[in-house]
Coordinates of C-alpha atoms and ligand atoms in Angstrom, one line a residue:
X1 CA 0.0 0.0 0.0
X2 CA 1.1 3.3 -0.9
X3 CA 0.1 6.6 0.7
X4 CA -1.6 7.7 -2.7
X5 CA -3.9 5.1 -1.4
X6 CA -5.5 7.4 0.5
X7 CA -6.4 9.6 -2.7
X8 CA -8.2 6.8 -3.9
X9 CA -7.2 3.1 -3.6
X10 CA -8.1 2.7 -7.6
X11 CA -4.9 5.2 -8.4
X12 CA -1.4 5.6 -8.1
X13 CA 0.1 8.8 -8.0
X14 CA 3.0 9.8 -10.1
X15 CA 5.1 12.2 -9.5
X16 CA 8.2 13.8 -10.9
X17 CA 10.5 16.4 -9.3
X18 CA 12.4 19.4 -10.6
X19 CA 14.6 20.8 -8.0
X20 CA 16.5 24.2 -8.6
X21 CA 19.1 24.7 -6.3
X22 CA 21.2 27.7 -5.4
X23 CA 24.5 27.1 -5.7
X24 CA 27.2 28.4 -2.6
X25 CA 29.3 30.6 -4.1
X26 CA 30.6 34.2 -3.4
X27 CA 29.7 35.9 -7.0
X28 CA 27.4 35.4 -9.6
X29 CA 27.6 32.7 -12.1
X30 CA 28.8 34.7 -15.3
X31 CA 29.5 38.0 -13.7
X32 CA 31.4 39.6 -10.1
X33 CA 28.7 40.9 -8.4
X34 CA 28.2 39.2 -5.1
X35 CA 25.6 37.0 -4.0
X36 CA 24.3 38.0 -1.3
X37 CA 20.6 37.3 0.7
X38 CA 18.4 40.4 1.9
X39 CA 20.9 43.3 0.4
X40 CA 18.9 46.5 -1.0
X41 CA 17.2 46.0 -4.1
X42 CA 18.9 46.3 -7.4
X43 CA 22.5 46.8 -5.4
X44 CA 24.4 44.0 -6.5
X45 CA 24.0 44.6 -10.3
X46 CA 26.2 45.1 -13.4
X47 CA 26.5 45.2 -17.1
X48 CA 26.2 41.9 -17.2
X49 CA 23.8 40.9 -15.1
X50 CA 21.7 43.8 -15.9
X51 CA 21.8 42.7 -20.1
X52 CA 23.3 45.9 -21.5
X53 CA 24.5 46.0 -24.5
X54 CA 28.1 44.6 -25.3
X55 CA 28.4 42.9 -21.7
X56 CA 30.0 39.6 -21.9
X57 CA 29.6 36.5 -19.5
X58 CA 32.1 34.9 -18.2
X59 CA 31.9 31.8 -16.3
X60 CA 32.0 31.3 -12.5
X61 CA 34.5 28.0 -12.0
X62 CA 33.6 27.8 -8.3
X63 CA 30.0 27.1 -9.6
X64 CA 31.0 24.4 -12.1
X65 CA 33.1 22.9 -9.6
X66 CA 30.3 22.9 -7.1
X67 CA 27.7 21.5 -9.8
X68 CA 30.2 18.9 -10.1
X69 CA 30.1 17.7 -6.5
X70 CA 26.6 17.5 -7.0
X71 CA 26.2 15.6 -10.1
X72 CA 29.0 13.1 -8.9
X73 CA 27.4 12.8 -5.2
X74 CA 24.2 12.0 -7.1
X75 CA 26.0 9.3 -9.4
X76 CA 25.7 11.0 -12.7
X77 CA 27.6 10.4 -15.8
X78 CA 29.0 13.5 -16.3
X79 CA 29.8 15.0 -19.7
X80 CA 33.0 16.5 -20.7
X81 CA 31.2 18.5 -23.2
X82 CA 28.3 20.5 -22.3
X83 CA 26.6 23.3 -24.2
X84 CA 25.0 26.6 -22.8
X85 CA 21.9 27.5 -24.1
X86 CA 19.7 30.7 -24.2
X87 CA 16.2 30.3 -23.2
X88 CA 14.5 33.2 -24.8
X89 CA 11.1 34.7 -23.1
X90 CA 9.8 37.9 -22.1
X91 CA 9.2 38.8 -18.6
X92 CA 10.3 42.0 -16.4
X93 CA 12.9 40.2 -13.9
X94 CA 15.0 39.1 -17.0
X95 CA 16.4 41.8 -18.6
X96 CA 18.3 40.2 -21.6
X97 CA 15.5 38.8 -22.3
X98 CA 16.9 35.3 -22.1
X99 CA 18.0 32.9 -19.7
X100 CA 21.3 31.1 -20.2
X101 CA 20.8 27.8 -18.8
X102 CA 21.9 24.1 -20.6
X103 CA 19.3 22.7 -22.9
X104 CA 20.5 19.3 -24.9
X105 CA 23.6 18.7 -24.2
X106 CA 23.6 19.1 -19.9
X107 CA 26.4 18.7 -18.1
X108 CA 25.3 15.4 -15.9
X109 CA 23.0 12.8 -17.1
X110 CA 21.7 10.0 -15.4
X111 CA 21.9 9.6 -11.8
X112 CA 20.2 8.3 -8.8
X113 CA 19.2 8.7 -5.3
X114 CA 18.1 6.4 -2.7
X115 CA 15.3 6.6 -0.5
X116 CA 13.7 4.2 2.2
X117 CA 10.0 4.4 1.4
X118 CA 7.8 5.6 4.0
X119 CA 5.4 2.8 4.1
X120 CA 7.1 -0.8 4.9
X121 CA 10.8 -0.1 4.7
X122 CA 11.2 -0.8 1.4
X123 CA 14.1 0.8 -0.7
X124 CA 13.4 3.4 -3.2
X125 CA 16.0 4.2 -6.4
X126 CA 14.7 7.6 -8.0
X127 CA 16.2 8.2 -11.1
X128 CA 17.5 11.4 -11.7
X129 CA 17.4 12.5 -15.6
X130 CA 20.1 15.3 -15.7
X131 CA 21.7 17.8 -13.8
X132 CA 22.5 21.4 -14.9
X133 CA 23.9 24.7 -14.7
X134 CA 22.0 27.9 -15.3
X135 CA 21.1 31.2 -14.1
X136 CA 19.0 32.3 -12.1
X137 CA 16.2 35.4 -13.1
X138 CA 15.4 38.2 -10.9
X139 CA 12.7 38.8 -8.3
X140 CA 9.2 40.0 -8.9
X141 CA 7.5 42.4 -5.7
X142 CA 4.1 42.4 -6.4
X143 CA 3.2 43.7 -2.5
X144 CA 5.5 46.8 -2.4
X145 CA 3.9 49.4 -5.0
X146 CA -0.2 49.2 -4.9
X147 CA -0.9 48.4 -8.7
X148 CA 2.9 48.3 -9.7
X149 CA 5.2 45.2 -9.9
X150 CA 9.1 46.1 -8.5
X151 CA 11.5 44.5 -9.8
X152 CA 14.8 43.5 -7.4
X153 CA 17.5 41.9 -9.9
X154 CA 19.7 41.1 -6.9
X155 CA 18.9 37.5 -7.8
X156 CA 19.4 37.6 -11.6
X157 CA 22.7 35.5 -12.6
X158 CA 22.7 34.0 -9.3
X159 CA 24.0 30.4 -9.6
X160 CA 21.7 27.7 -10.0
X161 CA 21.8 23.8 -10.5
X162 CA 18.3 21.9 -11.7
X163 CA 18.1 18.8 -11.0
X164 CA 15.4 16.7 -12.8
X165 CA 14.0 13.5 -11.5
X166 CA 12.1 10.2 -14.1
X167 CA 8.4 9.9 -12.8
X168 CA 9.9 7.5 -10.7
X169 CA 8.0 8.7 -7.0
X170 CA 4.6 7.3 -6.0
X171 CA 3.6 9.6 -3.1
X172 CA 3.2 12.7 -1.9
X173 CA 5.6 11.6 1.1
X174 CA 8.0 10.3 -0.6
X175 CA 8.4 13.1 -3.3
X176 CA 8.9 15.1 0.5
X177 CA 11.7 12.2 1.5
X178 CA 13.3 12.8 -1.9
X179 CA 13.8 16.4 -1.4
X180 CA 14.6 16.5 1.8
X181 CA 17.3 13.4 1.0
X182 CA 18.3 16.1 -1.6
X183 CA 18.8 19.4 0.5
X184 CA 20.5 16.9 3.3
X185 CA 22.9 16.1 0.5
X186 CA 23.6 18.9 -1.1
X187 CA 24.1 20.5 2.4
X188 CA 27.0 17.7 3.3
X189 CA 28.3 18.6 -0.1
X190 CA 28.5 22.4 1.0
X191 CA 26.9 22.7 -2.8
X192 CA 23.8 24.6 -1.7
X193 CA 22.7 25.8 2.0
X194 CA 18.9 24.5 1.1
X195 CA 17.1 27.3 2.3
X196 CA 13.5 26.8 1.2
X197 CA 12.2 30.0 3.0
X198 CA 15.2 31.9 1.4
X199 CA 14.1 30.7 -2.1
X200 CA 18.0 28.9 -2.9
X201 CA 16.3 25.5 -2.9
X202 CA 12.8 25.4 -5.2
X203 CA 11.2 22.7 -5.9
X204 CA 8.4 22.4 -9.5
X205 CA 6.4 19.5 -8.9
X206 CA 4.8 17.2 -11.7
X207 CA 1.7 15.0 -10.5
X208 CA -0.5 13.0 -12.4
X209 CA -2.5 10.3 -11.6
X210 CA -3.3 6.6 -13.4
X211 CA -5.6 3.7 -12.8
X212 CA -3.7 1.0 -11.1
X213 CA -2.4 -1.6 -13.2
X214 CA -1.6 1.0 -16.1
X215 CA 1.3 1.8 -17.3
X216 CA 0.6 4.9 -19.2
X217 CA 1.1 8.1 -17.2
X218 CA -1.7 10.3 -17.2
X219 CA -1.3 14.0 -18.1
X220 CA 0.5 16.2 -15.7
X221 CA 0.2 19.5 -13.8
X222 CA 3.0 21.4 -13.0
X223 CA 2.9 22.8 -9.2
X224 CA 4.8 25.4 -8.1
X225 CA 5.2 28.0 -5.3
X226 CA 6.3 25.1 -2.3
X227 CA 8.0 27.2 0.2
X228 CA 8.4 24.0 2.8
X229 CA 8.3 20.1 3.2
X230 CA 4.9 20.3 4.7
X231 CA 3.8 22.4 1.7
X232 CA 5.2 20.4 -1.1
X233 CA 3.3 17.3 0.5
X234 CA 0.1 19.1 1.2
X235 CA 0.3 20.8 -2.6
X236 CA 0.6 17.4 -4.3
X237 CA -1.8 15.5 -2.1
X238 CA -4.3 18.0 -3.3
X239 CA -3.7 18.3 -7.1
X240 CA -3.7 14.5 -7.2
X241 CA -7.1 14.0 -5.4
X242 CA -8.5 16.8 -8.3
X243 CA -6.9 14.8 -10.7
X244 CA -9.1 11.5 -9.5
X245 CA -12.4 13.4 -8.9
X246 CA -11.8 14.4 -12.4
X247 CA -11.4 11.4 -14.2
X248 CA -13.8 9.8 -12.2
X249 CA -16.3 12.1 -13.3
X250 CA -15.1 11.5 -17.2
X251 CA -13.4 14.5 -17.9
X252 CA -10.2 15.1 -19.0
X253 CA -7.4 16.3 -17.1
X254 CA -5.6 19.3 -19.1
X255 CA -2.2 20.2 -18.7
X256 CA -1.6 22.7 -17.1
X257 CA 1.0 24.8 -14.2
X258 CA -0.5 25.7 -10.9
X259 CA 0.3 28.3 -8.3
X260 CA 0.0 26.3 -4.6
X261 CA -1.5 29.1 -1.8
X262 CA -0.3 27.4 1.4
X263 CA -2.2 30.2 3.1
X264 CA -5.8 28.6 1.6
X265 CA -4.4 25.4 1.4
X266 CA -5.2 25.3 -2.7
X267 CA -3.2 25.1 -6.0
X268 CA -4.7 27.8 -9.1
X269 CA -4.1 27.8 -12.3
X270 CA -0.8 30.4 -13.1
X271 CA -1.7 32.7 -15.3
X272 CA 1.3 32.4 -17.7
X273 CA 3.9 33.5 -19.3
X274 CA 5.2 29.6 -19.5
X275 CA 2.3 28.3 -21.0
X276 CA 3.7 29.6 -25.0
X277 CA 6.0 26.6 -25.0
X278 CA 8.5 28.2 -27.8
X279 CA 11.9 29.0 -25.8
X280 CA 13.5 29.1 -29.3
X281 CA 16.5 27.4 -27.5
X282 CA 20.1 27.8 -29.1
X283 CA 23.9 27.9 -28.3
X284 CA 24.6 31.2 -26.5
X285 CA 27.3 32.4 -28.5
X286 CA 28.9 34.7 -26.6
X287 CA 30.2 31.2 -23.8
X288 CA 32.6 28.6 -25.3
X289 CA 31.7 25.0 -24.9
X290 CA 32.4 24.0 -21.6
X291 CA 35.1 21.8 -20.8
X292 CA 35.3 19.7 -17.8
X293 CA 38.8 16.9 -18.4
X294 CA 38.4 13.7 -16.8
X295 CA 41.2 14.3 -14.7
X296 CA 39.0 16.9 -12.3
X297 CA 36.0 14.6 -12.7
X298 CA 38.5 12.3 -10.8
X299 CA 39.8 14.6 -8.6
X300 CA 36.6 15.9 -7.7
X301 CA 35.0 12.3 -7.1
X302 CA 37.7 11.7 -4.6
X303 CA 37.1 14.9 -2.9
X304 CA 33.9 14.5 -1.9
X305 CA 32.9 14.1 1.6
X306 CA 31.6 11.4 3.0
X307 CA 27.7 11.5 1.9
X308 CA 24.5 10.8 4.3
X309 CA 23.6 6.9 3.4
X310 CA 27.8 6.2 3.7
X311 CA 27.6 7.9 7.0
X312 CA 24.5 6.1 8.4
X313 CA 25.9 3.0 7.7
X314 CA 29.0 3.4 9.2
X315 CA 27.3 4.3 12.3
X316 CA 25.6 1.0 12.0
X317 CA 28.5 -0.8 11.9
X318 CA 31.5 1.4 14.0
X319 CA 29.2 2.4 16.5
X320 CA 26.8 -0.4 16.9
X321 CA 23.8 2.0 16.3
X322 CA 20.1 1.1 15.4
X323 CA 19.6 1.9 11.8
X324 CA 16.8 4.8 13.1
X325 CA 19.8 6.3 16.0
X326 CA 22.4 5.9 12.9
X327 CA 19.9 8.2 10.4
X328 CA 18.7 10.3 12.8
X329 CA 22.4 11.7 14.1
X330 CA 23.7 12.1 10.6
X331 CA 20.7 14.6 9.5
X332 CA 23.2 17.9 9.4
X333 CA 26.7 17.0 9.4
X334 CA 27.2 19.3 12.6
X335 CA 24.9 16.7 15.0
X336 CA 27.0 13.9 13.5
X337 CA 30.1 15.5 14.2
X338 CA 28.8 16.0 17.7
X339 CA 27.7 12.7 18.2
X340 CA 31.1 11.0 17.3
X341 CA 33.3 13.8 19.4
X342 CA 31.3 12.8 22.9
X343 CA 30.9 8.7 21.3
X344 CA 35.0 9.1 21.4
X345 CA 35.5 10.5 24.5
X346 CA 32.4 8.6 26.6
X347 CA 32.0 4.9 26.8
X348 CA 28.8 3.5 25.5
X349 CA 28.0 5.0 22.2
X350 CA 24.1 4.0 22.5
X351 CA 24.1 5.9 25.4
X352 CA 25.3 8.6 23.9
X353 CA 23.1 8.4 21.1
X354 CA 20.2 8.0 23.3
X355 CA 21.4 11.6 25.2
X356 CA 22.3 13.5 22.0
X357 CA 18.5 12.3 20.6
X358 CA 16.6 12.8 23.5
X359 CA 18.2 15.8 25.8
X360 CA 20.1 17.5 23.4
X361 CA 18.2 17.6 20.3
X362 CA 14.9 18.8 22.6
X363 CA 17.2 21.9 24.0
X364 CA 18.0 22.2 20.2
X365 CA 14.1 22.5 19.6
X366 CA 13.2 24.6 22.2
X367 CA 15.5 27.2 21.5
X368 CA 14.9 27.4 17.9
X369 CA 19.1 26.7 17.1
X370 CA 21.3 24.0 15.9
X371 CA 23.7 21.8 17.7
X372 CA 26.6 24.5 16.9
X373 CA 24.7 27.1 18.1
X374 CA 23.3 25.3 21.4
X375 CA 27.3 26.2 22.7
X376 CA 27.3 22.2 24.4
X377 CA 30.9 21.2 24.4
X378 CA 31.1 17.5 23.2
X379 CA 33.6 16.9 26.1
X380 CA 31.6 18.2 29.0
X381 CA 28.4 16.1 27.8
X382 CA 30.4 12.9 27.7
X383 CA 31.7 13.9 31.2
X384 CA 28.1 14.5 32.2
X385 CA 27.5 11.2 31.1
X386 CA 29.9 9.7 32.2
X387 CA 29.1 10.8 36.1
X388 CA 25.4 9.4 35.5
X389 CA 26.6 5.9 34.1
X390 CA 29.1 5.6 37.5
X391 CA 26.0 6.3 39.9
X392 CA 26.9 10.0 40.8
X393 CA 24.2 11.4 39.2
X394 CA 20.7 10.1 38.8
X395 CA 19.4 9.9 35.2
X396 CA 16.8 12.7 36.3
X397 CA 19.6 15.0 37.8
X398 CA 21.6 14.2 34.7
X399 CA 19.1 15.7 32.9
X400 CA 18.7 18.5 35.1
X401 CA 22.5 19.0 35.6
X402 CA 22.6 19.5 31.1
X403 CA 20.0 21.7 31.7
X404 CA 22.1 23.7 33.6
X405 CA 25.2 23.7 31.5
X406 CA 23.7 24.8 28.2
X407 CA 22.1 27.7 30.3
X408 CA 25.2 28.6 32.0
X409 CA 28.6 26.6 29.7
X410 CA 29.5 25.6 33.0
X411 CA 31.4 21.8 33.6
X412 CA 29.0 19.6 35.1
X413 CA 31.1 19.1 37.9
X414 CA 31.0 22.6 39.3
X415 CA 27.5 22.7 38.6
X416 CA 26.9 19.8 40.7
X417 CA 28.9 21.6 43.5
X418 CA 27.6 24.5 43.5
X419 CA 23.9 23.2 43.3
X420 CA 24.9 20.5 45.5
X421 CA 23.3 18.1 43.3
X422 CA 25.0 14.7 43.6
X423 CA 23.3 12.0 44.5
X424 CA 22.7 11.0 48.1
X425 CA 23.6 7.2 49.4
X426 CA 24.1 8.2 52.8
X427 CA 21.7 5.9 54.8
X428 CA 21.4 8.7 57.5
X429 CA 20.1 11.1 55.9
X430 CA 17.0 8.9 53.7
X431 CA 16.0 7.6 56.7
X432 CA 15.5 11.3 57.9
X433 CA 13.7 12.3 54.7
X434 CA 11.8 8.5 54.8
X435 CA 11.0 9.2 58.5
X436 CA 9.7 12.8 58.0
X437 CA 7.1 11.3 54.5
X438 CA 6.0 9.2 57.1
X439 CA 4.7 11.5 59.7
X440 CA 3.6 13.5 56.8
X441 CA 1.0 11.0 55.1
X442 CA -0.3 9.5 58.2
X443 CA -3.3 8.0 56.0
X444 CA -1.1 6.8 53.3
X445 CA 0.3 4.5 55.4
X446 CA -2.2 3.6 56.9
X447 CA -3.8 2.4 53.3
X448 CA -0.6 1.2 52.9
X449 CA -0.7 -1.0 55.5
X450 CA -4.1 -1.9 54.7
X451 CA -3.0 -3.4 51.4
X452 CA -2.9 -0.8 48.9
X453 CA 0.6 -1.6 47.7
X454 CA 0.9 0.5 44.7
X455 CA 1.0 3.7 47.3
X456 CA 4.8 2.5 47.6
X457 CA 5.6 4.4 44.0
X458 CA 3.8 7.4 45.9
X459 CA 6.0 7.7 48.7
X460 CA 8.9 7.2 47.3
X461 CA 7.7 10.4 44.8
X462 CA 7.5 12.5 48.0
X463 CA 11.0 11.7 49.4
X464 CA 12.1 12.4 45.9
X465 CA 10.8 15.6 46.3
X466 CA 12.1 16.5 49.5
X467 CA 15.6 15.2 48.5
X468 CA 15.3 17.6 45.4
X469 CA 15.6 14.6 42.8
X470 CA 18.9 13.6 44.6
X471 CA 18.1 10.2 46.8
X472 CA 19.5 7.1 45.6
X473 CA 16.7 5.2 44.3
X474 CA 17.4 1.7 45.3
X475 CA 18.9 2.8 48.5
X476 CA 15.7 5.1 49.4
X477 CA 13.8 1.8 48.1
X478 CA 15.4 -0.3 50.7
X479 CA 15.1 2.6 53.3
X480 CA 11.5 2.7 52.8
X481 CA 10.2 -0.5 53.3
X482 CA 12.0 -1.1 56.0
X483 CA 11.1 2.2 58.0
X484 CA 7.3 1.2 56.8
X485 CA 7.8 -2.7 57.9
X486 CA 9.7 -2.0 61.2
X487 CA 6.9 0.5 62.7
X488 CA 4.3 -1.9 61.5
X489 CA 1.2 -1.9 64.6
X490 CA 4.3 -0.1 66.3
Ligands
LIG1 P1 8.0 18.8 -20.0 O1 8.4 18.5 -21.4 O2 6.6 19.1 -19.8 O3 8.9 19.7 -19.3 P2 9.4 16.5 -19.1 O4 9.2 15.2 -19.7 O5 10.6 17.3 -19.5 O6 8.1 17.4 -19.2 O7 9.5 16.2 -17.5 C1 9.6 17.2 -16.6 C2 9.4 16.7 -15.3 O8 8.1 16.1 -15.1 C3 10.3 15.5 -14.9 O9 10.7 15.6 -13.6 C4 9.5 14.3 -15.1 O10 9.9 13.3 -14.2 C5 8.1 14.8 -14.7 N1 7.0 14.1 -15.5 C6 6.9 13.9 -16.8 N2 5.8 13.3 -17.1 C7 5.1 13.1 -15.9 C8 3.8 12.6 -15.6 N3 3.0 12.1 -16.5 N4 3.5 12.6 -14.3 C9 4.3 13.1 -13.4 N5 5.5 13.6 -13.6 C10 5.9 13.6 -14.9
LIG2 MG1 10.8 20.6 -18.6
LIG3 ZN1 26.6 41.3 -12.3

């Protein structure tokens, strides 16, 4: 069972992805002007970005480098030999009034990505069709000027790669898996940062829908306008179910590109520029053919970091790790980082794991940041952990002790001094605290006494509370049912 069973169990759902992805570099991709998010419109422009007459690209070689990363990571055959191309259209944020970008002759070709499918486990390979360079247009500000459109061509010549999937994903969540697989790698790759909100990763989505069994695919919409995971799911899991009630009723679906509105939750027809399919693609004339020897294909495939699946499963097997533990602490490369500096320096990498995914990742949460920014040295958690798994800590004032130290940055070991926070053995001083819950709950014990044994978990909450989390549990355990036993009809 897929999850486009819950569209309607008679369809399948087919979906094909085209991912743009800003590229990480410091200037543009055929001209210097820096890239730069959030600068004052129209400030980082020039002859060439700008299309004036007699300007003349010139290629960025960070960005083809970067591509390159990409294309390798993703297992492409890359091309020696690719061709720019200019897509010719009107429209007000391009002011050449084309867009170079790479048309039949791409730089990559035929790669892959792996996912684990959602429903059962069961492994995934999405084809990818090509990769390529291009450039990116500028930005259109339909909100600033009431009845005007401002244009902001910051953006315009801004690296891009697009990266287009085969048809080869059958549900809403697992077209979200593949791009979030995507962003994950081109994040280890340091290709792209994968901002969504920021607009440097973009994601067109083509849906269709087919009766099960059939191997045609159905005519597609284009969706655009995803500014988040949630959105992209929510975006196709709604044109899909249109495109069922549709040709259930007998009509036919027509092709067409939709705008998604994640504030009402609907996808509209665009009204289009795009929809006069005649780019009159052709060389540009003013780039060479570009050249990419075998020898930096090489160099570049044994550059590349070690990717997300490589790392997961060397988690498995190093550290012992479920495979969930092993995916979920390679997610940024930052958290797996983290993870292996306190695995190294504390004993039981499970525990660890079991630390960094509960504790640590909820005080990442609350406070909005990532592990960098959360200011937890590696050292002082395994130290922290280290003092729980020797019995100086409980796991509770563990917790509360970490607490403390991504508050403060303070060692766990002062913190317990100062706070006076380790745990209490002494056999004196729980019989003082059991003695004192005693004389407290006088009709406690007495039900107690009278049989109601699960009151036991009760009392030993109140000297818990009195000792301020800090009474050792089986000691306070023995404690207690021998204070209870002893003054028995006493
Ligand atoms: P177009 O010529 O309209 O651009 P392409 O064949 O180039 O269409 O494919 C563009 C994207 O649409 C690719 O990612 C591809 O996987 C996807 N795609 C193509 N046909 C379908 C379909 N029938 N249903 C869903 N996705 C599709
Ligand atoms: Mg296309
Ligand atoms: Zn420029």
């Amino acid at each position: 069972m897929s999850a486009s069973s819950s569209t309607a169990s008679s369809f399948e759902t087919i979906i094909g992805l085209e991912v743009h992805a800003q590229l990480k570099t410091g200037s543009k991709m055929f001209c210097g002007c820096r890239v730069e998010f959030g600068a004052p419109p129209n400030t980082l422009v020039c002859p060439v970005c700008l299309g004036l007459p007699g300007a003349l690209p010139v290629t960025n070689s960070n960005a083809i480098a970067l591509a390159l990363r990409a294309a390798l990571a993703l297992g492409c055959a890359v091309h020696t030999r690719s061709v720019f191309a200019r897509k010719n259209y009107f429209y007000h944020d391009l002011p050449k009034g084309f867009q170079i970008t790479q048309y039949d002759q791409p730089l990559a070709t035929d790669g892959s990505l792996a996912l684990v499918s959602e429903v059962g486990g069961e492994a995934v390979s999405v084809r990818i069709r090509r990769l390529h360079l291009e450039e990116d247009a500028g930005k259109s500000l339909h909100d600033r000027f009431p009845g005007l459109t401002a244009v902001d061509l910051n953006r315009a010549g801004i690296p891009l790669i697009e990266i287009v999937s085969e048809p080869d994903l059958r549900s809403p969540a697992l077209a979200r898996a593949y791009v979030t697989r995507l962003k994950q790698t081109l994040e280890y790759l340091e290709v792209s940062d994968g901002n969504m909100e920021e607009g440097s990763l973009r994601v067109d989505a083509n849906v269709s829908v087919r009766p099960r069994g059939s191997r045609d695919l159905g005519t597609k919409s284009e969706v655009k306008n995803m500014n988040s995971f949630s959105q992209l799911e929510k975006a196709l899991t709604y044109v899909a179910a249109q495109h069922v009630k549709l040709t259930e009723a007998g009509s036919v679906v027509e092709h067409q590109t939709m705008l998604w509105d994640p504030a009402r939750g609907e996808a509209r027809p665009m009204r289009e520029k795009e929809d006069i399919h005649d780019y009159r693609y052709f060389p540009e004339p003013d780039l060479p053919t570009l050249v990419v020897s075998e020898a930096e294909i090489e160099r570049t495939r044994r550059g590349l970091p070690e990717l997300p699946w490589q790392k997961e499963e060397r988690f498995v097997h190093e550290y012992g790790l479920p495979g969930y533990d092993a995916e979920v602490l390679s997610a940024t490369r930052p958290l797996a980082d983290f993870f292996e500096a306190v695995a190294g320096a504390a004993a039981d990498p499970k525990t660890v794991s079991n630390w960094v995914m509960g504790e640590v990742m909820a005080a990442c949460n609350e406070g909005g940041v990532g592990i960098a920014e959360l200011g937890l040295e590696p050292g002082a958690l395994a130290e922290l952990i280290g003092l729980v798994g020797s019995g100086t800590l409980s796991n509770n004032l563990g917790k509360q002790v970490l607490r403390k130290m991504i508050e403060t940055g303070k060692a766990p070991e002062q913190i317990i001094d100062e706070d006076d926070l380790s745990k209490v053995s002494d056999v004196g001083q729980i019989e003082a605290w059991v003695a004192a819950v005693i004389e407290d709950n006088p009709k406690e014990v007495e039900r107690y006494r009278r049989g109601e044994e699960k009151l036991l978990s009760f009392f030993i909450g109140q000297v818990m509370q009195k000792s301020k989390g800090r009474a050792d549990p089986a000691r306070l355990r023995e404690v207690l049912l021998g204070a209870i036993n002893r003054d028995w009809g006493g």
